[in-house]
Structure formats: C-alpha cells, structure tokens
PDB file of N, CA and C in Angstrom:
ATOM      1  N   UNK A  19      13.659 -10.942 -11.545  1.00 71.00           N
ATOM      2  CA  UNK A  19      12.595 -10.970 -10.370  1.00 71.00           C
ATOM      3  C   UNK A  19      12.372  -9.458  -9.671  1.00 71.00           C
ATOM      4  N   UNK A  20      10.834  -9.063  -9.696  1.00 80.00           N
ATOM      5  CA  UNK A  20      10.908  -7.604  -9.009  1.00 80.00           C
ATOM      6  C   UNK A  20      11.143  -8.280  -7.407  1.00 80.00           C
ATOM      7  N   UNK A  21      11.701  -6.944  -6.814  1.00 86.00           N
ATOM      8  CA  UNK A  21      12.069  -6.966  -5.670  1.00 86.00           C
ATOM      9  C   UNK A  21      11.339  -5.431  -5.123  1.00 86.00           C
ATOM     10  N   UNK A  22      10.327  -5.601  -3.773  1.00 93.00           N
ATOM     11  CA  UNK A  22       9.772  -4.714  -3.195  1.00 93.00           C
ATOM     12  C   UNK A  22      10.001  -4.483  -1.941  1.00 93.00           C
ATOM     13  N   UNK A  23      10.310  -3.252  -1.605  1.00 92.00           N
ATOM     14  CA  UNK A  23      11.187  -2.786  -0.184  1.00 92.00           C
ATOM     15  C   UNK A  23       9.814  -1.943   0.472  1.00 92.00           C
ATOM     16  N   UNK A  24       9.207  -2.273   1.829  1.00 94.00           N
ATOM     17  CA  UNK A  24       8.436  -1.289   2.483  1.00 94.00           C
ATOM     18  C   UNK A  24       9.540  -0.598   3.367  1.00 94.00           C
ATOM     19  N   UNK A  25       8.531   0.928   3.795  1.00 95.00           N
ATOM     20  CA  UNK A  25       8.913   1.582   5.142  1.00 95.00           C
ATOM     21  C   UNK A  25       8.114   2.461   5.140  1.00 95.00           C
ATOM     22  N   UNK A  26       7.996   2.922   6.814  1.00 96.00           N
ATOM     23  CA  UNK A  26       7.062   3.608   7.078  1.00 96.00           C
ATOM     24  C   UNK A  26       6.745   3.473   8.286  1.00 96.00           C
ATOM     25  N   UNK A  27       6.213   2.361   8.728  1.00 97.00           N
ATOM     26  CA  UNK A  27       5.553   1.627   9.238  1.00 97.00           C
ATOM     27  C   UNK A  27       5.623   2.127  10.977  1.00 97.00           C
ATOM     28  N   UNK A  28       4.588   2.376  11.852  1.00 97.00           N
ATOM     29  CA  UNK A  28       4.871   2.425  13.191  1.00 97.00           C
ATOM     30  C   UNK A  28       3.717   2.347  14.305  1.00 97.00           C
ATOM     31  N   UNK A  29       4.217   2.605  15.001  1.00 98.00           N
ATOM     32  CA  UNK A  29       2.953   3.422  16.003  1.00 98.00           C
ATOM     33  C   UNK A  29       2.205   4.339  16.119  1.00 98.00           C
ATOM     34  N   UNK A  30       1.133   4.460  15.979  1.00 98.00           N
ATOM     35  CA  UNK A  30       0.328   6.233  16.147  1.00 98.00           C
ATOM     36  C   UNK A  30      -0.790   6.084  16.381  1.00 98.00           C
ATOM     37  N   UNK A  31      -1.263   7.002  17.579  1.00 98.00           N
ATOM     38  CA  UNK A  31      -2.592   7.564  17.954  1.00 98.00           C
ATOM     39  C   UNK A  31      -3.646   7.910  16.885  1.00 98.00           C
ATOM     40  N   UNK A  32      -4.869   7.154  17.546  1.00 98.00           N
ATOM     41  CA  UNK A  32      -5.986   7.825  16.875  1.00 98.00           C
ATOM     42  C   UNK A  32      -6.217   9.233  16.157  1.00 98.00           C
ATOM     43  N   UNK A  33      -6.693   9.380  15.259  1.00 98.00           N
ATOM     44  CA  UNK A  33      -6.706  10.883  14.455  1.00 98.00           C
ATOM     45  C   UNK A  33      -4.922  11.076  13.850  1.00 98.00           C
ATOM     46  N   UNK A  34      -3.885  10.641  13.862  1.00 98.00           N
ATOM     47  CA  UNK A  34      -2.503  10.325  13.509  1.00 98.00           C
ATOM     48  C   UNK A  34      -2.761  10.196  12.147  1.00 98.00           C
ATOM     49  N   UNK A  35      -1.085  10.432  11.689  1.00 98.00           N
ATOM     50  CA  UNK A  35      -0.691  10.614  10.415  1.00 98.00           C
ATOM     51  C   UNK A  35       0.433   9.532  10.130  1.00 98.00           C
ATOM     52  N   UNK A  36       0.366   8.504   8.727  1.00 98.00           N
ATOM     53  CA  UNK A  36       1.472   7.971   8.883  1.00 98.00           C
ATOM     54  C   UNK A  36       1.750   8.024   7.390  1.00 98.00           C
ATOM     55  N   UNK A  37       2.895   7.939   6.768  1.00 98.00           N
ATOM     56  CA  UNK A  37       3.233   7.481   5.134  1.00 98.00           C
ATOM     57  C   UNK A  37       4.185   6.458   4.957  1.00 98.00           C
ATOM     58  N   UNK A  38       3.655   5.943   4.373  1.00 98.00           N
ATOM     59  CA  UNK A  38       4.523   3.972   4.089  1.00 98.00           C
ATOM     60  C   UNK A  38       4.836   4.595   2.439  1.00 98.00           C
ATOM     61  N   UNK A  39       6.157   3.830   2.465  1.00 97.00           N
ATOM     62  CA  UNK A  39       6.954   4.121   1.113  1.00 97.00           C
ATOM     63  C   UNK A  39       6.991   2.661   0.697  1.00 97.00           C
ATOM     64  N   UNK A  40       7.353   2.540  -0.624  1.00 96.00           N
ATOM     65  CA  UNK A  40       7.787   1.227  -1.189  1.00 96.00           C
ATOM     66  C   UNK A  40       8.642   1.734  -2.622  1.00 96.00           C
ATOM     67  N   UNK A  41       9.536   0.998  -2.564  1.00 91.00           N
ATOM     68  CA  UNK A  41      10.478   1.001  -3.623  1.00 91.00           C
ATOM     69  C   UNK A  41      10.470  -0.086  -4.415  1.00 91.00           C
ATOM     70  N   UNK A  42       9.854  -0.274  -5.736  1.00 82.00           N
ATOM     71  CA  UNK A  42       9.681  -1.055  -6.881  1.00 82.00           C
ATOM     72  C   UNK A  42      10.881  -0.966  -7.852  1.00 82.00           C
ATOM     73  N   UNK A  43      10.378  -2.163  -8.471  1.00 72.00           N
ATOM     74  CA  UNK A  43      12.009  -2.305  -9.498  1.00 72.00           C
ATOM     75  C   UNK A  43      11.257  -1.779 -11.058  1.00 72.00           C
ATOM     76  N   UNK A  44      10.094  -1.791 -11.053  1.00 70.00           N
ATOM     77  CA  UNK A  44       9.842  -1.360 -12.225  1.00 70.00           C
ATOM     78  C   UNK A  44       8.339  -0.572 -12.716  1.00 70.00           C
ATOM     79  N   UNK A  45       8.547   0.773 -13.384  1.00 74.00           N
ATOM     80  CA  UNK A  45       7.406   1.581 -13.254  1.00 74.00           C
ATOM     81  C   UNK A  45       6.472   1.143 -13.981  1.00 74.00           C
ATOM     82  N   UNK A  46       6.487   0.003 -15.169  1.00 84.00           N
ATOM     83  CA  UNK A  46       5.047  -0.200 -15.957  1.00 84.00           C
ATOM     84  C   UNK A  46       4.046  -1.050 -14.986  1.00 84.00           C
ATOM     85  N   UNK A  47       4.399  -1.401 -13.761  1.00 90.00           N
ATOM     86  CA  UNK A  47       3.527  -1.915 -13.055  1.00 90.00           C
ATOM     87  C   UNK A  47       2.230  -1.336 -12.096  1.00 90.00           C
ATOM     88  N   UNK A  48       1.193  -1.825 -12.240  1.00 94.00           N
ATOM     89  CA  UNK A  48       0.173  -1.350 -11.290  1.00 94.00           C
ATOM     90  C   UNK A  48       0.505  -1.634  -9.888  1.00 94.00           C
ATOM     91  N   UNK A  49       0.431  -0.907  -9.293  1.00 95.00           N
ATOM     92  CA  UNK A  49       0.794  -0.789  -8.037  1.00 95.00           C
ATOM     93  C   UNK A  49      -0.292  -1.021  -6.686  1.00 95.00           C
ATOM     94  N   UNK A  50      -0.269  -1.311  -5.957  1.00 97.00           N
ATOM     95  CA  UNK A  50      -1.450  -1.148  -4.775  1.00 97.00           C
ATOM     96  C   UNK A  50      -0.630  -1.527  -3.219  1.00 97.00           C
ATOM     97  N   UNK A  51      -1.450  -0.891  -2.217  1.00 98.00           N
ATOM     98  CA  UNK A  51      -1.332  -1.069  -0.908  1.00 98.00           C
ATOM     99  C   UNK A  51      -2.747  -2.323  -0.316  1.00 98.00           C
ATOM    100  N   UNK A  52      -2.214  -3.357   0.262  1.00 98.00           N
ATOM    101  CA  UNK A  52      -2.966  -4.400   0.808  1.00 98.00           C
ATOM    102  C   UNK A  52      -2.520  -3.729   2.566  1.00 98.00           C
ATOM    103  N   UNK A  53      -3.682  -4.575   3.236  1.00 98.00           N
ATOM    104  CA  UNK A  53      -3.391  -4.872   4.505  1.00 98.00           C
ATOM    105  C   UNK A  53      -4.115  -6.003   5.290  1.00 98.00           C
ATOM    106  N   UNK A  54      -3.186  -6.795   6.237  1.00 98.00           N
ATOM    107  CA  UNK A  54      -3.871  -7.971   6.829  1.00 98.00           C
ATOM    108  C   UNK A  54      -3.683  -7.426   8.293  1.00 98.00           C
ATOM    109  N   UNK A  55      -5.223  -8.072   8.875  1.00 97.00           N
ATOM    110  CA  UNK A  55      -4.795  -7.718  10.448  1.00 97.00           C
ATOM    111  C   UNK A  55      -4.583  -9.244  10.762  1.00 97.00           C
ATOM    112  N   UNK A  56      -4.664  -9.295  12.422  1.00 92.00           N
ATOM    113  CA  UNK A  56      -4.416 -10.781  12.485  1.00 92.00           C
ATOM    114  C   UNK A  56      -5.616 -11.334  12.846  1.00 92.00           C
ATOM    115  N   UNK A  57      -5.714 -13.298  12.057  1.00 94.00           N
ATOM    116  CA  UNK A  57      -6.997 -13.566  11.904  1.00 94.00           C
ATOM    117  C   UNK A  57      -7.907 -13.147  10.954  1.00 94.00           C
ATOM    118  N   UNK A  58      -7.801 -12.282   9.828  1.00 96.00           N
ATOM    119  CA  UNK A  58      -8.379 -11.856   8.650  1.00 96.00           C
ATOM    120  C   UNK A  58      -7.825 -11.876   7.236  1.00 96.00           C
ATOM    121  N   UNK A  59      -8.238 -11.563   6.008  1.00 97.00           N
ATOM    122  CA  UNK A  59      -7.514 -11.966   5.228  1.00 97.00           C
ATOM    123  C   UNK A  59      -7.682 -10.682   4.630  1.00 97.00           C
ATOM    124  N   UNK A  60      -6.360 -10.790   4.110  1.00 98.00           N
ATOM    125  CA  UNK A  60      -5.291  -9.816   3.161  1.00 98.00           C
ATOM    126  C   UNK A  60      -6.595  -8.827   2.373  1.00 98.00           C
ATOM    127  N   UNK A  61      -6.422  -7.582   2.437  1.00 98.00           N
ATOM    128  CA  UNK A  61      -7.293  -6.939   1.732  1.00 98.00           C
ATOM    129  C   UNK A  61      -7.124  -5.609   1.138  1.00 98.00           C
ATOM    130  N   UNK A  62      -7.778  -5.160  -0.063  1.00 98.00           N
ATOM    131  CA  UNK A  62      -7.212  -4.090  -0.869  1.00 98.00           C
ATOM    132  C   UNK A  62      -7.111  -2.816   0.110  1.00 98.00           C
ATOM    133  N   UNK A  63      -6.408  -2.016   0.209  1.00 98.00           N
ATOM    134  CA  UNK A  63      -6.393  -0.610   0.605  1.00 98.00           C
ATOM    135  C   UNK A  63      -6.616   0.289  -0.487  1.00 98.00           C
ATOM    136  N   UNK A  64      -5.872   0.685  -1.673  1.00 98.00           N
ATOM    137  CA  UNK A  64      -5.691   1.517  -2.629  1.00 98.00           C
ATOM    138  C   UNK A  64      -4.759   0.859  -4.160  1.00 98.00           C
ATOM    139  N   UNK A  65      -5.134   1.271  -5.172  1.00 97.00           N
ATOM    140  CA  UNK A  65      -4.489   0.899  -6.013  1.00 97.00           C
ATOM    141  C   UNK A  65      -4.045   2.025  -6.916  1.00 97.00           C
ATOM    142  N   UNK A  66      -2.952   2.146  -7.849  1.00 96.00           N
ATOM    143  CA  UNK A  66      -2.500   3.125  -8.616  1.00 96.00           C
ATOM    144  C   UNK A  66      -1.821   2.547 -10.536  1.00 96.00           C
ATOM    145  N   UNK A  67      -2.320   3.032 -11.373  1.00 93.00           N
ATOM    146  CA  UNK A  67      -2.059   2.482 -12.152  1.00 93.00           C
ATOM    147  C   UNK A  67      -0.592   3.292 -12.826  1.00 93.00           C
ATOM    148  N   UNK A  68       0.247   2.665 -13.593  1.00 89.00           N
ATOM    149  CA  UNK A  68       1.612   3.233 -13.739  1.00 89.00           C
ATOM    150  C   UNK A  68       0.745   4.986 -14.610  1.00 89.00           C
ATOM    151  N   UNK A  69      -0.074   5.025 -15.084  1.00 90.00           N
ATOM    152  CA  UNK A  69      -0.556   6.140 -15.636  1.00 90.00           C
ATOM    153  C   UNK A  69      -1.190   7.324 -14.636  1.00 90.00           C
ATOM    154  N   UNK A  70      -1.833   6.879 -13.183  1.00 92.00           N
ATOM    155  CA  UNK A  70      -1.907   7.428 -12.205  1.00 92.00           C
ATOM    156  C   UNK A  70      -3.308   7.152 -11.864  1.00 92.00           C
ATOM    157  N   UNK A  71      -4.112   6.429 -12.246  1.00 96.00           N
ATOM    158  CA  UNK A  71      -5.281   5.944 -12.235  1.00 96.00           C
ATOM    159  C   UNK A  71      -5.501   5.385 -10.823  1.00 96.00           C
ATOM    160  N   UNK A  72      -6.486   5.585  -9.472  1.00 98.00           N
ATOM    161  CA  UNK A  72      -6.423   5.250  -8.363  1.00 98.00           C
ATOM    162  C   UNK A  72      -7.821   4.795  -7.646  1.00 98.00           C
ATOM    163  N   UNK A  73      -7.682   3.760  -7.443  1.00 98.00           N
ATOM    164  CA  UNK A  73      -8.871   3.455  -6.503  1.00 98.00           C
ATOM    165  C   UNK A  73      -8.598   2.799  -4.962  1.00 98.00           C
ATOM    166  N   UNK A  74      -9.878   3.273  -4.183  1.00 98.00           N
ATOM    167  CA  UNK A  74      -9.484   3.249  -2.751  1.00 98.00           C
ATOM    168  C   UNK A  74     -10.517   2.383  -2.026  1.00 98.00           C
ATOM    169  N   UNK A  75     -10.614   1.403  -1.357  1.00 98.00           N
ATOM    170  CA  UNK A  75     -11.408   0.614  -0.837  1.00 98.00           C
ATOM    171  C   UNK A  75     -12.195   1.851   0.269  1.00 98.00           C
ATOM    172  N   UNK A  76     -13.629   1.683   0.299  1.00 98.00           N
ATOM    173  CA  UNK A  76     -14.409   2.241   0.797  1.00 98.00           C
ATOM    174  C   UNK A  76     -14.255   3.003   2.289  1.00 98.00           C
ATOM    175  N   UNK A  77     -13.438   2.086   3.038  1.00 97.00           N
ATOM    176  CA  UNK A  77     -13.104   2.228   4.462  1.00 97.00           C
ATOM    177  C   UNK A  77     -11.975   3.475   4.638  1.00 97.00           C
ATOM    178  N   UNK A  78     -11.399   3.278   3.332  1.00 98.00           N
ATOM    179  CA  UNK A  78     -10.141   4.618   3.814  1.00 98.00           C
ATOM    180  C   UNK A  78     -10.267   5.814   2.854  1.00 98.00           C
ATOM    181  N   UNK A  79     -11.325   5.865   1.827  1.00 98.00           N
ATOM    182  CA  UNK A  79     -11.963   6.912   0.709  1.00 98.00           C
ATOM    183  C   UNK A  79     -11.464   8.145   1.634  1.00 98.00           C
ATOM    184  N   UNK A  80     -10.932   8.802   0.909  1.00 98.00           N
ATOM    185  CA  UNK A  80     -11.180  10.567   1.653  1.00 98.00           C
ATOM    186  C   UNK A  80      -9.938  10.501   3.093  1.00 98.00           C
ATOM    187  N   UNK A  81      -9.503   9.736   3.473  1.00 98.00           N
ATOM    188  CA  UNK A  81      -8.648   9.514   4.675  1.00 98.00           C
ATOM    189  C   UNK A  81      -7.097   9.345   4.232  1.00 98.00           C
ATOM    190  N   UNK A  82      -6.687   8.377   3.269  1.00 98.00           N
ATOM    191  CA  UNK A  82      -5.656   7.954   2.452  1.00 98.00           C
ATOM    192  C   UNK A  82      -5.090   8.530   1.406  1.00 98.00           C
ATOM    193  N   UNK A  83      -4.404   8.382   0.721  1.00 98.00           N
ATOM    194  CA  UNK A  83      -4.011   9.495  -0.795  1.00 98.00           C
ATOM    195  C   UNK A  83      -2.616   8.373  -1.224  1.00 98.00           C
ATOM    196  N   UNK A  84      -3.026   7.134  -2.360  1.00 98.00           N
ATOM    197  CA  UNK A  84      -1.762   6.617  -3.022  1.00 98.00           C
ATOM    198  C   UNK A  84      -1.368   7.709  -4.037  1.00 98.00           C
ATOM    199  N   UNK A  85      -0.032   7.277  -4.005  1.00 96.00           N
ATOM    200  CA  UNK A  85       0.804   7.896  -5.204  1.00 96.00           C
ATOM    201  C   UNK A  85       2.002   7.301  -5.692  1.00 96.00           C
ATOM    202  N   UNK A  86       2.706   7.743  -6.524  1.00 94.00           N
ATOM    203  CA  UNK A  86       4.178   7.141  -7.165  1.00 94.00           C
ATOM    204  C   UNK A  86       4.849   8.133  -7.796  1.00 94.00           C
ATOM    205  N   UNK A  87       6.210   8.018  -8.040  1.00 92.00           N
ATOM    206  CA  UNK A  87       7.174   8.799  -8.537  1.00 92.00           C
ATOM    207  C   UNK A  87       7.530   7.609  -9.422  1.00 92.00           C
ATOM    208  N   UNK A  88       7.246   7.809 -10.659  1.00 87.00           N
ATOM    209  CA  UNK A  88       7.580   6.401 -11.438  1.00 87.00           C
ATOM    210  C   UNK A  88       9.058   6.678 -11.814  1.00 87.00           C
ATOM    211  N   UNK A  89       9.910   7.700 -11.923  1.00 87.00           N
ATOM    212  CA  UNK A  89      11.162   8.422 -12.250  1.00 87.00           C
ATOM    213  C   UNK A  89      11.752   7.686 -11.143  1.00 87.00           C
ATOM    214  N   UNK A  90      11.513   7.475  -9.702  1.00 90.00           N
ATOM    215  CA  UNK A  90      12.179   7.226  -9.008  1.00 90.00           C
ATOM    216  C   UNK A  90      11.836   5.919  -8.617  1.00 90.00           C
ATOM    217  N   UNK A  91      11.297   5.188  -9.024  1.00 88.00           N
ATOM    218  CA  UNK A  91      10.419   3.653  -8.960  1.00 88.00           C
ATOM    219  C   UNK A  91      10.024   3.382  -7.405  1.00 88.00           C
ATOM    220  N   UNK A  92       8.894   4.439  -6.992  1.00 93.00           N
ATOM    221  CA  UNK A  92       8.685   4.744  -5.438  1.00 93.00           C
ATOM    222  C   UNK A  92       6.967   4.721  -5.784  1.00 93.00           C
ATOM    223  N   UNK A  93       6.438   4.257  -4.779  1.00 94.00           N
ATOM    224  CA  UNK A  93       4.932   4.587  -4.550  1.00 94.00           C
ATOM    225  C   UNK A  93       4.828   4.440  -2.797  1.00 94.00           C
ATOM    226  N   UNK A  94       3.644   5.623  -2.778  1.00 97.00           N
ATOM    227  CA  UNK A  94       3.500   6.207  -1.393  1.00 97.00           C
ATOM    228  C   UNK A  94       2.325   5.762  -0.873  1.00 97.00           C
ATOM    229  N   UNK A  95       2.017   5.981   0.364  1.00 98.00           N
ATOM    230  CA  UNK A  95       0.473   5.550   0.901  1.00 98.00           C
ATOM    231  C   UNK A  95       0.828   6.609   2.203  1.00 98.00           C
ATOM    232  N   UNK A  96      -0.246   8.145   2.168  1.00 98.00           N
ATOM    233  CA  UNK A  96      -0.021   9.077   2.953  1.00 98.00           C
ATOM    234  C   UNK A  96      -1.530   8.504   3.470  1.00 98.00           C
ATOM    235  N   UNK A  97      -1.450   7.981   4.697  1.00 98.00           N
ATOM    236  CA  UNK A  97      -2.657   8.062   6.002  1.00 98.00           C
ATOM    237  C   UNK A  97      -2.860   9.183   6.811  1.00 98.00           C
ATOM    238  N   UNK A  98      -4.080   9.382   6.929  1.00 98.00           N
ATOM    239  CA  UNK A  98      -4.534  10.772   8.168  1.00 98.00           C
ATOM    240  C   UNK A  98      -5.578   9.994   8.703  1.00 98.00           C
ATOM    241  N   UNK A  99      -6.117  11.121   9.856  1.00 98.00           N
ATOM    242  CA  UNK A  99      -7.258  10.568  10.394  1.00 98.00           C
ATOM    243  C   UNK A  99      -7.452   8.876  10.899  1.00 98.00           C
ATOM    244  N   UNK A 100      -6.313   8.601  11.375  1.00 98.00           N
ATOM    245  CA  UNK A 100      -5.915   7.040  11.336  1.00 98.00           C
ATOM    246  C   UNK A 100      -7.185   6.673  12.594  1.00 98.00           C
ATOM    247  N   UNK A 101      -7.698   5.602  12.474  1.00 98.00           N
ATOM    248  CA  UNK A 101      -8.573   4.821  13.177  1.00 98.00           C
ATOM    249  C   UNK A 101      -8.095   3.489  14.112  1.00 98.00           C
ATOM    250  N   UNK A 102      -8.271   2.709  14.795  1.00 98.00           N
ATOM    251  CA  UNK A 102      -7.633   1.843  15.693  1.00 98.00           C
ATOM    252  C   UNK A 102      -8.174   0.652  14.261  1.00 98.00           C
ATOM    253  N   UNK A 103      -9.052   0.054  13.797  1.00 97.00           N
ATOM    254  CA  UNK A 103      -9.548  -0.468  12.722  1.00 97.00           C
ATOM    255  C   UNK A 103      -8.508  -0.630  11.894  1.00 97.00           C
ATOM    256  N   UNK A 104      -7.663   0.691  11.492  1.00 98.00           N
ATOM    257  CA  UNK A 104      -6.987   0.721  10.393  1.00 98.00           C
ATOM    258  C   UNK A 104      -5.114  -0.218  10.648  1.00 98.00           C
ATOM    259  N   UNK A 105      -5.560  -0.650  12.141  1.00 98.00           N
ATOM    260  CA  UNK A 105      -4.022  -1.622  12.368  1.00 98.00           C
ATOM    261  C   UNK A 105      -4.110  -2.633  11.850  1.00 98.00           C
ATOM    262  N   UNK A 106      -2.851  -2.567  11.021  1.00 98.00           N
ATOM    263  CA  UNK A 106      -2.413  -4.073  10.604  1.00 98.00           C
ATOM    264  C   UNK A 106      -1.249  -4.309   9.567  1.00 98.00           C
ATOM    265  N   UNK A 107      -0.924  -5.127   9.232  1.00 98.00           N
ATOM    266  CA  UNK A 107       0.309  -5.307   7.964  1.00 98.00           C
ATOM    267  C   UNK A 107       0.181  -4.791   7.150  1.00 98.00           C
ATOM    268  N   UNK A 108       0.415  -4.053   6.476  1.00 98.00           N
ATOM    269  CA  UNK A 108       0.636  -3.176   5.000  1.00 98.00           C
ATOM    270  C   UNK A 108       1.508  -3.643   4.401  1.00 98.00           C
ATOM    271  N   UNK A 109       1.082  -4.465   3.331  1.00 98.00           N
ATOM    272  CA  UNK A 109       2.084  -4.482   2.193  1.00 98.00           C
ATOM    273  C   UNK A 109       2.023  -3.924   0.727  1.00 98.00           C
ATOM    274  N   UNK A 110       3.004  -3.789   0.049  1.00 97.00           N
ATOM    275  CA  UNK A 110       3.260  -3.380  -1.312  1.00 97.00           C
ATOM    276  C   UNK A 110       2.963  -4.583  -2.231  1.00 97.00           C
ATOM    277  N   UNK A 111       2.256  -4.377  -3.446  1.00 96.00           N
ATOM    278  CA  UNK A 111       2.132  -5.402  -4.634  1.00 96.00           C
ATOM    279  C   UNK A 111       2.481  -4.516  -5.689  1.00 96.00           C
ATOM    280  N   UNK A 112       3.011  -5.090  -6.467  1.00 95.00           N
ATOM    281  CA  UNK A 112       3.290  -4.948  -7.955  1.00 95.00           C
ATOM    282  C   UNK A 112       2.349  -6.175  -8.724  1.00 95.00           C
ATOM    283  N   UNK A 113       1.820  -5.542  -9.639  1.00 94.00           N
ATOM    284  CA  UNK A 113       1.446  -6.613 -10.929  1.00 94.00           C
ATOM    285  C   UNK A 113       1.731  -5.944 -12.678  1.00 94.00           C
ATOM    286  N   UNK A 114       1.848  -7.272 -12.694  1.00 91.00           N
ATOM    287  CA  UNK A 114       2.598  -6.632 -14.552  1.00 91.00           C
ATOM    288  C   UNK A 114       1.427  -6.475 -15.455  1.00 91.00           C
ATOM    289  N   UNK A 115       0.960  -5.193 -15.853  1.00 87.00           N
ATOM    290  CA  UNK A 115      -0.252  -4.944 -16.856  1.00 87.00           C
ATOM    291  C   UNK A 115      -0.688  -6.276 -17.573  1.00 87.00           C
ATOM    292  N   UNK A 116       0.322  -7.312 -17.958  1.00 89.00           N
ATOM    293  CA  UNK A 116      -0.589  -8.098 -19.421  1.00 89.00           C
ATOM    294  C   UNK A 116      -0.599  -9.521 -18.768  1.00 89.00           C
ATOM    295  N   UNK A 117       0.566  -9.730 -17.969  1.00 91.00           N
ATOM    296  CA  UNK A 117       0.976 -10.953 -17.430  1.00 91.00           C
ATOM    297  C   UNK A 117      -0.079 -11.023 -16.531  1.00 91.00           C
ATOM    298  N   UNK A 118      -0.192 -10.342 -15.804  1.00 91.00           N
ATOM    299  CA  UNK A 118      -0.727 -10.040 -14.211  1.00 91.00           C
ATOM    300  C   UNK A 118       0.073 -10.783 -13.362  1.00 91.00           C
ATOM    301  N   UNK A 119       1.456 -11.074 -13.310  1.00 93.00           N
ATOM    302  CA  UNK A 119       2.319 -11.883 -12.558  1.00 93.00           C
ATOM    303  C   UNK A 119       2.283 -10.991 -11.003  1.00 93.00           C
ATOM    304  N   UNK A 120       2.359 -11.201 -10.500  1.00 94.00           N
ATOM    305  CA  UNK A 120       2.334 -10.238  -9.060  1.00 94.00           C
ATOM    306  C   UNK A 120       3.577 -10.353  -8.408  1.00 94.00           C
ATOM    307  N   UNK A 121       3.815  -9.304  -7.346  1.00 94.00           N
ATOM    308  CA  UNK A 121       4.943  -9.250  -6.415  1.00 94.00           C
ATOM    309  C   UNK A 121       4.565  -8.936  -5.107  1.00 94.00           C
ATOM    310  N   UNK A 122       4.790  -9.463  -3.809  1.00 95.00           N
ATOM    311  CA  UNK A 122       4.336  -8.771  -2.906  1.00 95.00           C
ATOM    312  C   UNK A 122       6.167  -8.263  -1.972  1.00 95.00           C
ATOM    313  N   UNK A 123       5.621  -7.218  -1.209  1.00 96.00           N
ATOM    314  CA  UNK A 123       6.609  -6.751  -0.223  1.00 96.00           C
ATOM    315  C   UNK A 123       6.439  -7.787   0.740  1.00 96.00           C
ATOM    316  N   UNK A 124       7.670  -7.256   2.084  1.00 95.00           N
ATOM    317  CA  UNK A 124       7.561  -8.071   3.354  1.00 95.00           C
ATOM    318  C   UNK A 124       6.803  -7.361   4.116  1.00 95.00           C
ATOM    319  N   UNK A 125       6.314  -6.439   3.975  1.00 96.00           N
ATOM    320  CA  UNK A 125       5.017  -6.172   5.120  1.00 96.00           C
ATOM    321  C   UNK A 125       5.592  -4.987   6.085  1.00 96.00           C
ATOM    322  N   UNK A 126       5.056  -3.614   6.420  1.00 97.00           N
ATOM    323  CA  UNK A 126       5.358  -2.776   7.390  1.00 97.00           C
ATOM    324  C   UNK A 126       4.064  -2.874   8.520  1.00 97.00           C
ATOM    325  N   UNK A 127       4.229  -3.058   9.603  1.00 98.00           N
ATOM    326  CA  UNK A 127       3.154  -3.139  10.618  1.00 98.00           C
ATOM    327  C   UNK A 127       2.858  -1.586  11.094  1.00 98.00           C
ATOM    328  N   UNK A 128       1.774  -1.442  11.020  1.00 98.00           N
ATOM    329  CA  UNK A 128       0.700  -0.168  11.321  1.00 98.00           C
ATOM    330  C   UNK A 128       0.251  -0.698  12.913  1.00 98.00           C
ATOM    331  N   UNK A 129       0.204   0.274  13.695  1.00 98.00           N
ATOM    332  CA  UNK A 129      -0.484   0.206  14.926  1.00 98.00           C
ATOM    333  C   UNK A 129      -1.049   1.175  15.180  1.00 98.00           C
ATOM    334  N   UNK A 130      -2.484   1.714  15.525  1.00 98.00           N
ATOM    335  CA  UNK A 130      -3.334   2.929  15.691  1.00 98.00           C
ATOM    336  C   UNK A 130      -3.997   2.404  17.413  1.00 98.00           C
ATOM    337  N   UNK A 131      -3.225   2.656  18.072  1.00 97.00           N
ATOM    338  CA  UNK A 131      -3.817   2.642  19.407  1.00 97.00           C
ATOM    339  C   UNK A 131      -3.155   4.071  20.232  1.00 97.00           C
ATOM    340  N   UNK A 132      -3.807   4.106  21.459  1.00 93.00           N
ATOM    341  CA  UNK A 132      -4.004   4.829  22.261  1.00 93.00           C
ATOM    342  C   UNK A 132      -2.829   4.318  23.800  1.00 93.00           C
TER     343      UNK A 132
END
C-alpha cells in the first residue's frame, strides 16, 4: 500500500513563505495538495501529474508552486505571499492514474498569523 509522509508545516506571518514536502512511494501517481480549515470541506490546492502537468486553485495561483522529483519520489508545495486565509491542515494525496485508487498523508498544519 502507498505510504505518504508530509513535513514542513508551521507558523508564519502574513506575507511569509513556507515549503511543504511529501514523500510518496510511487512515481506514476498523480499527486496533489489539499487543505482543510476548521469547519470547512477539504479543498484542492494544486495537483501535478507524473509528467509534470500542474493545476492550481484560483486562490493560490501565482503564489504557490507545486513540483515533484520522481527520482526521489518527493512532491513539494512552495508557498509565498501567505495570507491568513491560507491557514489550514495541508494534506498530500496520491491517485493511481487508471484505478483511481487514492491515498492520503497524515496532514501538516500551516498557520498564517501575526
């Protein structure tokens, strides 16, 4: 089974930057970052295919960059110009391209506050 391990969360001030990492077990999976704030639904932040095609939520486009290193089975989310509304638990997700089976990481807390 797929094991996802996330790291990089923390407390930052508005306008600051943070880089999240996800160690994944398979390079063929489509990878994505989701986030969930208290009392809200989990929402897609960004996704990246094994070939490097990316998709971003409108709220983060231009501020966040998703990337992956297939040789290392690693996926990243570089976040800049952070806003208080970016505060959430961020989750790594891996989706198999044909079975559509998916797996979640444990989540890492990102808090943007003064």
